[in-house]
C-alpha atoms as one frame of an Amber mdcrd trajectory, in Angstrom:
protein
   0.000   0.000   0.000   1.057   3.559  -0.462   3.673   4.817   1.899   4.868
   8.218   0.800   7.573   9.811   2.905   6.009  13.151   1.979   2.616  12.193
   3.399   2.503  15.321   5.489   2.921  17.505   2.386  -0.117  15.927   0.757
  -2.452  15.960   3.739  -1.719  19.360   5.247  -2.531  22.773   3.823   0.668
  24.189   2.280   0.274  27.360   4.366   0.666  25.364   7.590   4.192  25.014
   8.933   5.184  21.420   9.637   6.280  21.406  13.264   8.701  18.833  14.711
   5.715  17.234  16.471   3.832  16.908  13.183   6.922  15.505  11.474   7.263
  12.906  14.248   3.560  12.044  13.875   3.973  11.347  10.145   7.207   9.413
  10.692   5.443   7.134  13.201   2.574   6.620  10.763   4.993   5.818   7.921
   6.801   3.312  10.170   3.521   1.561  10.994   2.585   1.486   7.290   6.009
  -0.044   6.638   5.294  -2.824   9.135   1.899  -3.439   7.509   3.497  -3.548
   4.043   6.051  -6.069   5.305   3.169  -8.418   6.135   1.995  -8.579   2.510
   2.765 -11.798   0.685   1.396 -15.071  -0.600  -0.288 -15.786   2.738  -1.747
 -12.300   3.321  -3.243  -9.891   0.799  -3.863  -6.193   1.421  -7.425  -6.764
   2.669  -6.232  -9.226   5.297  -3.356  -6.991   6.391  -5.720  -3.996   6.476
  -8.140  -5.895   8.704  -5.313  -6.791  11.075  -4.163  -3.175  11.099  -7.672
  -1.953  11.954  -7.904  -4.516  14.739  -4.501  -3.442  16.076  -5.556   0.220
  15.981  -8.771  -0.588  17.854  -6.938  -2.709  20.409  -4.266  -0.059  20.969
  -6.867   2.721  21.163  -8.808   0.815  23.823  -5.634   0.540  25.851  -4.803
   4.243  25.426  -8.378   5.227  26.316  -8.169   3.262  29.565  -5.232   5.333
  30.848  -6.263   7.451  33.804  -9.231   5.342  34.843  -9.080   3.614  38.219
 -12.305   1.594  38.055 -13.571  -0.563  35.201 -17.104   0.700  35.821 -16.039
   4.306  35.253 -14.225   3.306  32.080 -17.246   1.347  30.843 -19.517   4.351
  31.438 -17.385   6.381  29.014 -17.464   3.757  26.248 -19.901   5.594  23.960
 -17.976   8.871  24.226 -14.682   7.085  23.594 -16.085   5.314  20.533 -17.521
   8.585  19.230 -14.155  10.322  19.650 -12.194   7.640  17.792 -14.809   7.223
  15.049 -14.799  10.981  14.434 -10.995  11.044  14.268 -10.850   8.019  11.953
 -13.586   9.369   9.681 -11.703  12.663   9.219  -8.343  10.959   8.644  -9.861
   8.480   6.194 -11.659  11.252   4.300  -8.472  13.336   4.102  -6.444  10.375
   2.874  -9.051   9.349   0.288  -8.996  12.906  -1.073  -5.190  12.856  -1.143
  -5.144   9.459  -2.859  -7.641  10.634  -5.498  -5.621  13.795  -6.148  -2.380
  11.788  -6.469  -3.860   8.609  -7.895  -1.542   8.230 -10.880   1.530   8.832
  -8.722   0.407   6.382  -6.029  -0.705   3.696  -8.477   2.652   3.962 -10.259
   4.456   3.908  -6.907   2.606   0.751  -5.902   3.284  -1.013  -9.217   6.961
  -0.162  -9.575   7.848   0.470  -5.941   9.342   3.812  -6.963   7.931   7.272
  -7.550   6.500   8.228 -10.932   8.634  10.583 -13.012
């Protein structure tokens, strides 16, 4: 799947300065995409790897969301708000990335086929 080291340039308004924190965010994301790409092969196609990645994101998010809670009951009471928060974040990130992919489709398709950027 597409892993562009310039992801931040494609997803962020050009008038916004890329801070060190934003750069680190995109580098972490690219590293995770790299791990997902390394799982592709004869025994796992992109749909299977994508499903595992979604599960991992959900599992990790549940763990992160639990930080700060002392009682399971209190955590459980916040479930709907936690789900709403993560769904909203994912929806926005997915929408932004679909727009980016559509705008750079030829570049990304070529990148995926040849494993190098289009000229």
